[in-house]
Short mmCIF file of C-alpha atoms in Angstrom, two decimals:
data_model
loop_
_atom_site.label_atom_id
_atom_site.label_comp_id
_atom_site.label_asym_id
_atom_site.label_seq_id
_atom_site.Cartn_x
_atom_site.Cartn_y
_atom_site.Cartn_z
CA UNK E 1 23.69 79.20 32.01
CA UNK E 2 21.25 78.34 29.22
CA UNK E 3 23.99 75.61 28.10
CA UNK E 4 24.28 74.14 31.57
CA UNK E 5 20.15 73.98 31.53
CA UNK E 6 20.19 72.17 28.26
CA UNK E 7 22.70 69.73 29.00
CA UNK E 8 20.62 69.19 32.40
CA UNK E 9 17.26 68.69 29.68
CA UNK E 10 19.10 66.40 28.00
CA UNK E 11 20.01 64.38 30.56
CA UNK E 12 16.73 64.19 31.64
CA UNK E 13 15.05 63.27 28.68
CA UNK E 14 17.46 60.09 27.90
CA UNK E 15 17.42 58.68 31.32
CA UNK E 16 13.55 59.10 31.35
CA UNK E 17 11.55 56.25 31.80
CA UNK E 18 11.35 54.29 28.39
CA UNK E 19 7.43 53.82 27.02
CA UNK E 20 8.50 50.19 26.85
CA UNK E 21 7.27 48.38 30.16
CA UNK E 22 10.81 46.64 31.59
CA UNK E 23 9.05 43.60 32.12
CA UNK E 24 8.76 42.86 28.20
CA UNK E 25 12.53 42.86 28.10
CA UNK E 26 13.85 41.11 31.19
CA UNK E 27 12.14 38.37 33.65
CA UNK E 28 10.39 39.65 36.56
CA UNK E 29 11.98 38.46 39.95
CA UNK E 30 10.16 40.75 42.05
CA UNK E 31 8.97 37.74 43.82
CA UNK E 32 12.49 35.88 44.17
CA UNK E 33 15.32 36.15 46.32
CA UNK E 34 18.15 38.43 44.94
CA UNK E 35 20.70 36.00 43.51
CA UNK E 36 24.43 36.32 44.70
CA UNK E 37 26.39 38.75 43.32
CA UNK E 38 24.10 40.84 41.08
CA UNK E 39 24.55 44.46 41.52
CA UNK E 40 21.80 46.10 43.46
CA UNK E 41 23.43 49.00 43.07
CA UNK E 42 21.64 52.21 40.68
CA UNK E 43 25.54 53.69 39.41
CA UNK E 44 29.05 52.28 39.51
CA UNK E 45 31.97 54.66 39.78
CA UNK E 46 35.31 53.93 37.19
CA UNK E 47 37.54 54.32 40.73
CA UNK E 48 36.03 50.31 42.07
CA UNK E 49 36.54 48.90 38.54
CA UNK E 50 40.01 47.40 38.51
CA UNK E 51 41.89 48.19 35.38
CA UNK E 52 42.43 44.57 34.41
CA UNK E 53 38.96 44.39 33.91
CA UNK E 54 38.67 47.59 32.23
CA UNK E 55 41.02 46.98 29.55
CA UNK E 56 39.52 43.89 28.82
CA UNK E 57 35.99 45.35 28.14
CA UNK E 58 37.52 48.68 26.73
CA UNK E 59 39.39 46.24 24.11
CA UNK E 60 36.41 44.79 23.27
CA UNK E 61 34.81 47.61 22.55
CA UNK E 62 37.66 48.33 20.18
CA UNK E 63 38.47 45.45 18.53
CA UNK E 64 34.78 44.28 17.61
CA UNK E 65 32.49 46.93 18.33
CA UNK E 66 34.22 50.13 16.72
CA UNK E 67 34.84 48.67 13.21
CA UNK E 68 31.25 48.14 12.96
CA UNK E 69 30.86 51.86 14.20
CA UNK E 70 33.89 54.01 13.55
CA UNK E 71 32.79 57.34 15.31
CA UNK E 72 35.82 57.39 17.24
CA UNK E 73 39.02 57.10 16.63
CA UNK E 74 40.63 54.06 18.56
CA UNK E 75 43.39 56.69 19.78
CA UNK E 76 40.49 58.75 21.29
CA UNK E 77 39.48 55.82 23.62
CA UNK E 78 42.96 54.90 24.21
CA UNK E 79 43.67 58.59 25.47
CA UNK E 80 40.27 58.99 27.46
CA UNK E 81 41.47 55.34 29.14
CA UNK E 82 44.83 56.78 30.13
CA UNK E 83 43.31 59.66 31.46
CA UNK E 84 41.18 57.54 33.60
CA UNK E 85 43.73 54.52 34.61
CA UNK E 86 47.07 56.03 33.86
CA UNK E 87 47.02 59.21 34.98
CA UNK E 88 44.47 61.36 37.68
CA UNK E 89 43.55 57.47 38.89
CA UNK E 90 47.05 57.17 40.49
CA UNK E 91 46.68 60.45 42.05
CA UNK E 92 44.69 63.13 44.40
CA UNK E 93 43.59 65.10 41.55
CA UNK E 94 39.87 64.57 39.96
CA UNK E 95 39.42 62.69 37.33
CA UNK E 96 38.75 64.38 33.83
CA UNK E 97 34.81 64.25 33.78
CA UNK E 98 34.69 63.86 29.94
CA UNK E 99 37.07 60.63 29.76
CA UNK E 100 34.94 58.67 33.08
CA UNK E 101 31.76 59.29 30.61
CA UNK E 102 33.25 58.12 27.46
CA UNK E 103 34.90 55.22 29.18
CA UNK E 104 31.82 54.32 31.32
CA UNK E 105 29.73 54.24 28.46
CA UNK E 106 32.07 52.18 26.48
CA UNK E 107 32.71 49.80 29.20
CA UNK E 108 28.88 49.29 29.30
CA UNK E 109 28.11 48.99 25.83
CA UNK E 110 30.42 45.95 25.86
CA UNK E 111 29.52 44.55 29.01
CA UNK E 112 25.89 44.11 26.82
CA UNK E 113 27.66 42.00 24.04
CA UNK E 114 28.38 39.16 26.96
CA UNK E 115 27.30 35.77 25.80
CA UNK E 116 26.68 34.75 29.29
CA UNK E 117 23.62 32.58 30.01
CA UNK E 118 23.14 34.51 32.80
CA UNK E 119 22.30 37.28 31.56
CA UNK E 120 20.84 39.61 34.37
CA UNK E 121 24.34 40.01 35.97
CA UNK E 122 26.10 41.75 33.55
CA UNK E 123 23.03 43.83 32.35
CA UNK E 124 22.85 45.15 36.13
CA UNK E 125 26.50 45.87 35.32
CA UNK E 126 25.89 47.76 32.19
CA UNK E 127 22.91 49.76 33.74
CA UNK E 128 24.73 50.75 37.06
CA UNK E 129 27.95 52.49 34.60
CA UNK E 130 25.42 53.72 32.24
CA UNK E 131 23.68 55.54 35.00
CA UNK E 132 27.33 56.55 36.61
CA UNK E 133 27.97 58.07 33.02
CA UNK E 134 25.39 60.05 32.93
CA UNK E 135 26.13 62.04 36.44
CA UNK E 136 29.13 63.70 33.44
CA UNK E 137 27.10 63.88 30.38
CA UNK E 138 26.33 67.65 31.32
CA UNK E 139 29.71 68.52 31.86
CA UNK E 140 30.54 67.89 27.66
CA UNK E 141 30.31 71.26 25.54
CA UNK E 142 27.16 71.42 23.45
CA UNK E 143 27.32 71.71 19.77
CA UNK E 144 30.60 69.94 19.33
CA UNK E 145 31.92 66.12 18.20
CA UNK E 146 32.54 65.23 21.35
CA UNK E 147 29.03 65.73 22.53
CA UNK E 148 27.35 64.13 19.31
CA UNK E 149 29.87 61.29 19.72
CA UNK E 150 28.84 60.55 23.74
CA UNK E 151 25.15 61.08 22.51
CA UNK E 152 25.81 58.21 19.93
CA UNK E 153 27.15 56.21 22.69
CA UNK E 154 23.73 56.57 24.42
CA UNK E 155 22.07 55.24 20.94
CA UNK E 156 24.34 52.48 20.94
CA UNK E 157 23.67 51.28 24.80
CA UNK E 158 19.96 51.96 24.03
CA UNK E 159 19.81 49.41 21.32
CA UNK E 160 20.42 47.09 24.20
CA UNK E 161 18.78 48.24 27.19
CA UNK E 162 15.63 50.27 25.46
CA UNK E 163 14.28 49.82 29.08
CA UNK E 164 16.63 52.06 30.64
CA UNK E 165 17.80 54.81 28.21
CA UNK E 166 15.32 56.22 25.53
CA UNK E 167 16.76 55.46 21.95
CA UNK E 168 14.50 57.60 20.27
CA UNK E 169 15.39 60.42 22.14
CA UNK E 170 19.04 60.31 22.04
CA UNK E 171 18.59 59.12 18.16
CA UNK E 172 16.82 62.80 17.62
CA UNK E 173 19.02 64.70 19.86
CA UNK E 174 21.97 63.20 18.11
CA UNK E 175 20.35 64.02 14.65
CA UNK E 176 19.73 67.84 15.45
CA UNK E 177 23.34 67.71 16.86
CA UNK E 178 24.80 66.29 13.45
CA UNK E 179 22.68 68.47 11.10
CA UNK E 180 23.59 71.73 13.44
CA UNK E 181 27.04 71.01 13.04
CA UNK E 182 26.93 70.35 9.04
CA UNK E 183 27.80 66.98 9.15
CA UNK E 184 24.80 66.30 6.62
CA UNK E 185 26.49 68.66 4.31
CA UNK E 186 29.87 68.77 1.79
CA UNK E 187 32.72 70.88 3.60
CA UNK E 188 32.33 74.50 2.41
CA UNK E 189 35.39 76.95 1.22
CA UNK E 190 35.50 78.22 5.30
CA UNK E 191 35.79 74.51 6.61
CA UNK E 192 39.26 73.65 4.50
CA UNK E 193 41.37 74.41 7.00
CA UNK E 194 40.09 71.01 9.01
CA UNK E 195 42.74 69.01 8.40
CA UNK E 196 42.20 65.38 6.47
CA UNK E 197 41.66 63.04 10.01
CA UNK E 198 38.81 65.22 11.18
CA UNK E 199 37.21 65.89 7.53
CA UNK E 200 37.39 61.81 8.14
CA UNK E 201 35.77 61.89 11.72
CA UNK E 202 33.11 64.06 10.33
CA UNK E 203 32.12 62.18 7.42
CA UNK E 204 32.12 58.73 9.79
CA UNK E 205 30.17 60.07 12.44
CA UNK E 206 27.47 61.31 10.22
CA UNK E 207 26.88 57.79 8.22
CA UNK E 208 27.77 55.96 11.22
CA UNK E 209 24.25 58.15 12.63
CA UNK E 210 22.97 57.52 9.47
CA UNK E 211 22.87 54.26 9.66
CA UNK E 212 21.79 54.09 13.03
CA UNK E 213 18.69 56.28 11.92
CA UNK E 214 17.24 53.94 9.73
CA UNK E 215 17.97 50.58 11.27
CA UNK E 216 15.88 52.39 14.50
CA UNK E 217 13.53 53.73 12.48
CA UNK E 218 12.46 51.74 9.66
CA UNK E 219 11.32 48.80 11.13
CA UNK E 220 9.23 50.56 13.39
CA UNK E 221 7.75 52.66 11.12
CA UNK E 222 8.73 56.21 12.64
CA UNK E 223 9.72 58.68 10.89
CA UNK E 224 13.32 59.39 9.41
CA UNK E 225 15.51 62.06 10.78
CA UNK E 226 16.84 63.63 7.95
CA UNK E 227 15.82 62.81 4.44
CA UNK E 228 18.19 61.29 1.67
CA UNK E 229 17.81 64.47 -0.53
CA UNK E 230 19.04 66.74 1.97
CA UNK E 231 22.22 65.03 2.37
CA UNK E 232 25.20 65.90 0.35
CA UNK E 233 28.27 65.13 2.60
CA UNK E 234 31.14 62.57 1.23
CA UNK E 235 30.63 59.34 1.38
CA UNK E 236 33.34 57.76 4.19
CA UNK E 237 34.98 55.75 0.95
CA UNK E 238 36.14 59.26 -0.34
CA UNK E 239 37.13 60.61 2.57
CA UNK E 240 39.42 57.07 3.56
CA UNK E 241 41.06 57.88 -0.21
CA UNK E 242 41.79 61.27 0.74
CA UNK E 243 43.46 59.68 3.99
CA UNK E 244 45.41 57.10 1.98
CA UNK E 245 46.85 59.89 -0.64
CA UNK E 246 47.48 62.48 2.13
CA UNK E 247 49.24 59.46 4.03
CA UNK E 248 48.33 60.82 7.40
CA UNK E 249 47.48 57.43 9.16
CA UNK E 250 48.48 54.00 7.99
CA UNK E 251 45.63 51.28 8.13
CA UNK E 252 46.47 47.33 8.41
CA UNK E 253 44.97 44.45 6.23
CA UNK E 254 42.61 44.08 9.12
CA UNK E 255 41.47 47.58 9.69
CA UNK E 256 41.03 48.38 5.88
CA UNK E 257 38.86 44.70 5.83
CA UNK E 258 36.68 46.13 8.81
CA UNK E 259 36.44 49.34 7.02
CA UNK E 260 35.28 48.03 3.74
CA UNK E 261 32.56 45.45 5.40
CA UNK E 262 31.04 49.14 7.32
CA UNK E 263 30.98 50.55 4.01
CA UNK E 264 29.32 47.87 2.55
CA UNK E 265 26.91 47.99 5.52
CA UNK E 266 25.98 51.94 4.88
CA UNK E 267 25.14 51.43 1.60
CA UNK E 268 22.78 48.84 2.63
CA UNK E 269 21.61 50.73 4.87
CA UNK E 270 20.82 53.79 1.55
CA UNK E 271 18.79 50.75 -0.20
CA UNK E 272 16.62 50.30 2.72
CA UNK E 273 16.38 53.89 2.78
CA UNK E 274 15.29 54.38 -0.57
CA UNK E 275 12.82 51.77 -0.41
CA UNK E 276 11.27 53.18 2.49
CA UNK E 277 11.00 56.44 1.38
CA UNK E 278 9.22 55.43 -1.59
CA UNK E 279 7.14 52.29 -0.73
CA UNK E 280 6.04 54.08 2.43
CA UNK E 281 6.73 57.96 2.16
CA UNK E 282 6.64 60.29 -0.15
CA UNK E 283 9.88 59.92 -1.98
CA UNK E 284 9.84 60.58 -5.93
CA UNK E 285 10.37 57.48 -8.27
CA UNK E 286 13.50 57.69 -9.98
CA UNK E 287 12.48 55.91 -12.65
CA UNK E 288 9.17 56.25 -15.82
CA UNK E 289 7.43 53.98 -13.87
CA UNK E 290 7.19 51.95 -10.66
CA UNK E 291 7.76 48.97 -11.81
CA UNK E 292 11.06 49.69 -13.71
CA UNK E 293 12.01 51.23 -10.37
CA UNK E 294 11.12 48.55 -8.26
CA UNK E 295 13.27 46.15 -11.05
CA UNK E 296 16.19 48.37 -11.03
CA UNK E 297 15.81 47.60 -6.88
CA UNK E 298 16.10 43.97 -7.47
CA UNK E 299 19.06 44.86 -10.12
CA UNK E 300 21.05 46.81 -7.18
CA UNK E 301 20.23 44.61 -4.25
CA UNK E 302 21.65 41.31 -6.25
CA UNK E 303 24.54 43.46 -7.63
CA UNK E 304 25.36 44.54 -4.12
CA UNK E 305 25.26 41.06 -3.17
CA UNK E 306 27.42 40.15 -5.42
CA UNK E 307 30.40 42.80 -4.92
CA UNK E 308 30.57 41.98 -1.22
CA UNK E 309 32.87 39.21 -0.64
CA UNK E 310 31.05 36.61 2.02
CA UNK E 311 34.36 36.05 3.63
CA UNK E 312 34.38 39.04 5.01
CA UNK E 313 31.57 38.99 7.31
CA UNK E 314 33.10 36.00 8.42
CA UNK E 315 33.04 37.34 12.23
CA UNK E 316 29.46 38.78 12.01
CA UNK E 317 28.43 35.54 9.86
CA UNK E 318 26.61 34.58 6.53
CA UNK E 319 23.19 35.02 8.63
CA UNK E 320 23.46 38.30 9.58
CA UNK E 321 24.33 39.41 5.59
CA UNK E 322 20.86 37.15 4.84
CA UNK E 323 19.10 38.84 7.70
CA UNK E 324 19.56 42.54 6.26
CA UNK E 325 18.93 41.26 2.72
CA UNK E 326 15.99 39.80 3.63
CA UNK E 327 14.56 43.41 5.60
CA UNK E 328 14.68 44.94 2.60
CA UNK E 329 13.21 42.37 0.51
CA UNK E 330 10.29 42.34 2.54
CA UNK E 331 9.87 46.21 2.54
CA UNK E 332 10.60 46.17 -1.32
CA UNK E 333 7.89 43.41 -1.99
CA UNK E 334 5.08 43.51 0.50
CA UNK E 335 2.01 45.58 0.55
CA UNK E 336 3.05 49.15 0.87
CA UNK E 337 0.91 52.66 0.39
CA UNK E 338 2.93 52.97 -3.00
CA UNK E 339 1.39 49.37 -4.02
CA UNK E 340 -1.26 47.87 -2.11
CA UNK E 341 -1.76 45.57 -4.59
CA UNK E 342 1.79 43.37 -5.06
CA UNK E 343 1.99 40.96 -7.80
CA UNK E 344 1.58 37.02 -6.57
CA UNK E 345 5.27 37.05 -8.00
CA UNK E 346 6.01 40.05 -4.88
CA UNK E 347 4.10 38.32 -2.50
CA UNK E 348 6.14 35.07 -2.67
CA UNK E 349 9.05 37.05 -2.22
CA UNK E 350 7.99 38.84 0.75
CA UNK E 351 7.05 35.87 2.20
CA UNK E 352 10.26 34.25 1.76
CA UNK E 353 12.33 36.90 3.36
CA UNK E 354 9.63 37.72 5.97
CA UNK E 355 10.81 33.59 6.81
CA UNK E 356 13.92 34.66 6.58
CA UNK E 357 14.35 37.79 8.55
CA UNK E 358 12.41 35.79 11.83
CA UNK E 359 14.76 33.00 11.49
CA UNK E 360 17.79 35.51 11.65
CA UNK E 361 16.34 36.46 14.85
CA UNK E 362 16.50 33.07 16.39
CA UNK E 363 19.62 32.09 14.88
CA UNK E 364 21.48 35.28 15.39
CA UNK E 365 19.94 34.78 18.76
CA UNK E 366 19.60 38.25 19.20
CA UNK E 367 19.99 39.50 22.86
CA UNK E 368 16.65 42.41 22.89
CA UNK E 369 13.69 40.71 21.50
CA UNK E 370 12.61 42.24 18.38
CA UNK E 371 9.94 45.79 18.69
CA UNK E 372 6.15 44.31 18.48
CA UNK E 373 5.64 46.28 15.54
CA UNK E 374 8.85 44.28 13.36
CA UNK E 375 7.41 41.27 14.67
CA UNK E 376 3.64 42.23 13.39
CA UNK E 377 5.25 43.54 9.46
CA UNK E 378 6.90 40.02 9.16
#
């Protein structure tokens, strides 16, 4: 019972309406005509969705999406869609509640990567399954992967519609989930017995979340959920050698390219932490002085740079490695609680990639406009 009334709180508190008014995000047509063909509709059901279309936007998701965010495996999705379309679809028997959520809410995250220049359509698309999803989220058993991994689905369609499902809700609940569950942690002696895919699944989940954590939160300004010195757990590149030796899955050119360009985007994401923490928290300087830290920054950053091969990001583009870059140039360099007073040197520089990081929005020609607050710091 008390599960049943969590999951129920839970559900509540991510569909709740978002402090962010809707008409900052999308037109208002309250005065116009509804256009034909846009849903009106508040949920969409998996059973009017034919499976052409499904596969298409469930392949998406796959192919482009989870590489960038490995917190499933692609033979999880694959399962929960022939659950859906292959099996109790064809049939009198329910469909599996858990594998209509996870499918939903991957069919609607991808539905929000549309290039269309219409845009309202396929966000009344996205909302209507995101809001179908949810009528299952209650049925997933608390305190397990499962349930942090459809939470982190939530955080991913919130990044897109902020409007309709609060991100920094499901960002904390997915936190407390991950840091209940160890995931922050190494593997004690009693956890060996997990065998080498799901010591993999743990460690991706967590950094995937990690990452998530502090490209919400940082350029906002809130607060961090978990703190870089209370994390100890393997870093994914260990746990993908342990995979490789143990030879329990085999990995293509492509999938090990994907892998290494996520990789290379978490440990981006630990420099912007680190800056953050100490420009604008309380973090301890690992260095005799500030300044020889905020060199050995500049030493990292370029080094980092430099070991990431720009060919790679080939699909996600040149502009998009410049636009990260910049972020945490700008945090490094500009006028912080740590120094108020930058050098003329650190001004220039945070000028520069403050240029940078709002022409990355235009060019990248981002879908949600960026938060008030990132627009005010650059």
């Amino acid at each position: 019972m008390q599960d049943e009334t969590l999951s129920t709180a839970v559900v509540g508190a991510l569909t709740a309406p978002s402090p962010l008014p809707h008409s900052a995000l999308t037109p208002n047509h309250q005065d116009e005509a509804p256009q034909p063909g846009l849903s009106t509709v508040t949920s969409i059901d998996l059973s009017s969705i034919p499976r052409h279309v499904a596969e298409v936007l469930v392949k998406v998701y796959v192919d482009k999406i989870l590489p960038q965010y490995p917190f499933f495996y692609a033979e999880q999705i694959a399962s929960h869609f022939r659950a859906v379309y292959a099996g109790a679809m064809q049939t009198q028997h329910p469909l599996p509640r858990v594998s209509k959520y996870i499918i939903s809410m991957v069919m609607a995250v991808s539905t929000m990567t549309s290039k269309a220049v219409d845009f309202e359509k396929p966000m009344a698309f996205s909302d209507a399954l995101f809001y179908g999803a949810m009528q299952h989220y209650e049925t997933l058993k608390p305190n397990t992967l499962e349930a942090l991994q459809a939470t982190m689905l939530i955080c991913q369609f919130a990044t897109f519609r902020p409007a309709t499902a609060d991100i920094w809700r499901a960002k904390d609940i997915a936190m407390r989930m991950a840091i209940g569950l160890g995931l922050h942690r190494h593997p004690i002696p009693k956890w060996h017995t997990l065998d080498a895919e799901t010591v993999k699944l743990r460690a991706n989940i967590f950094w995937v979340l990690y990452a998530m954590d502090r490209s919400f939160g940082i350029p906002t300004m809130r607060p961090l959920g978990i703190a870089d010195e209370h994390i100890d757990a393997k870093f994914p590149e260990e746990c993908l050698r342990d995979l490789q030796e143990s030879q329990s899955i085999s990995e293509d050119v492509y999938a090990r390219r994907r892998g290494t360009q996520w990789l290379n985007h978490v440990r981006l994401r630990q420099l912007q932490s680190e800056v953050y923490g100490i420009n604008f928290g309380t973090a301890d300087i690992p260095f005799p002085s500030y300044q020889d830290w905020m060199s050995d920054m500049d030493r990292r950053l370029r080094l980092w740079k430099q070991n990431v091969d720009v060919e790679e990001f080939s699909e996600t583009g040149p502009d998009w490695f410049d636009f990260v870059m910049s972020t945490i140039h700008f945090y490094l360099h500009n006028p912080c609680p740590r120094n108020p007073t930058p050098s003329e040197a650190s001004l220039l520089i945070c000028f520069d990639a403050a240029s940078t990081t709002l022409h990355g929005y235009v060019t990248q020609n981002f879908n949600i406009k960026p938060s008030l607050a990132t627009v005010r710091r650059t």
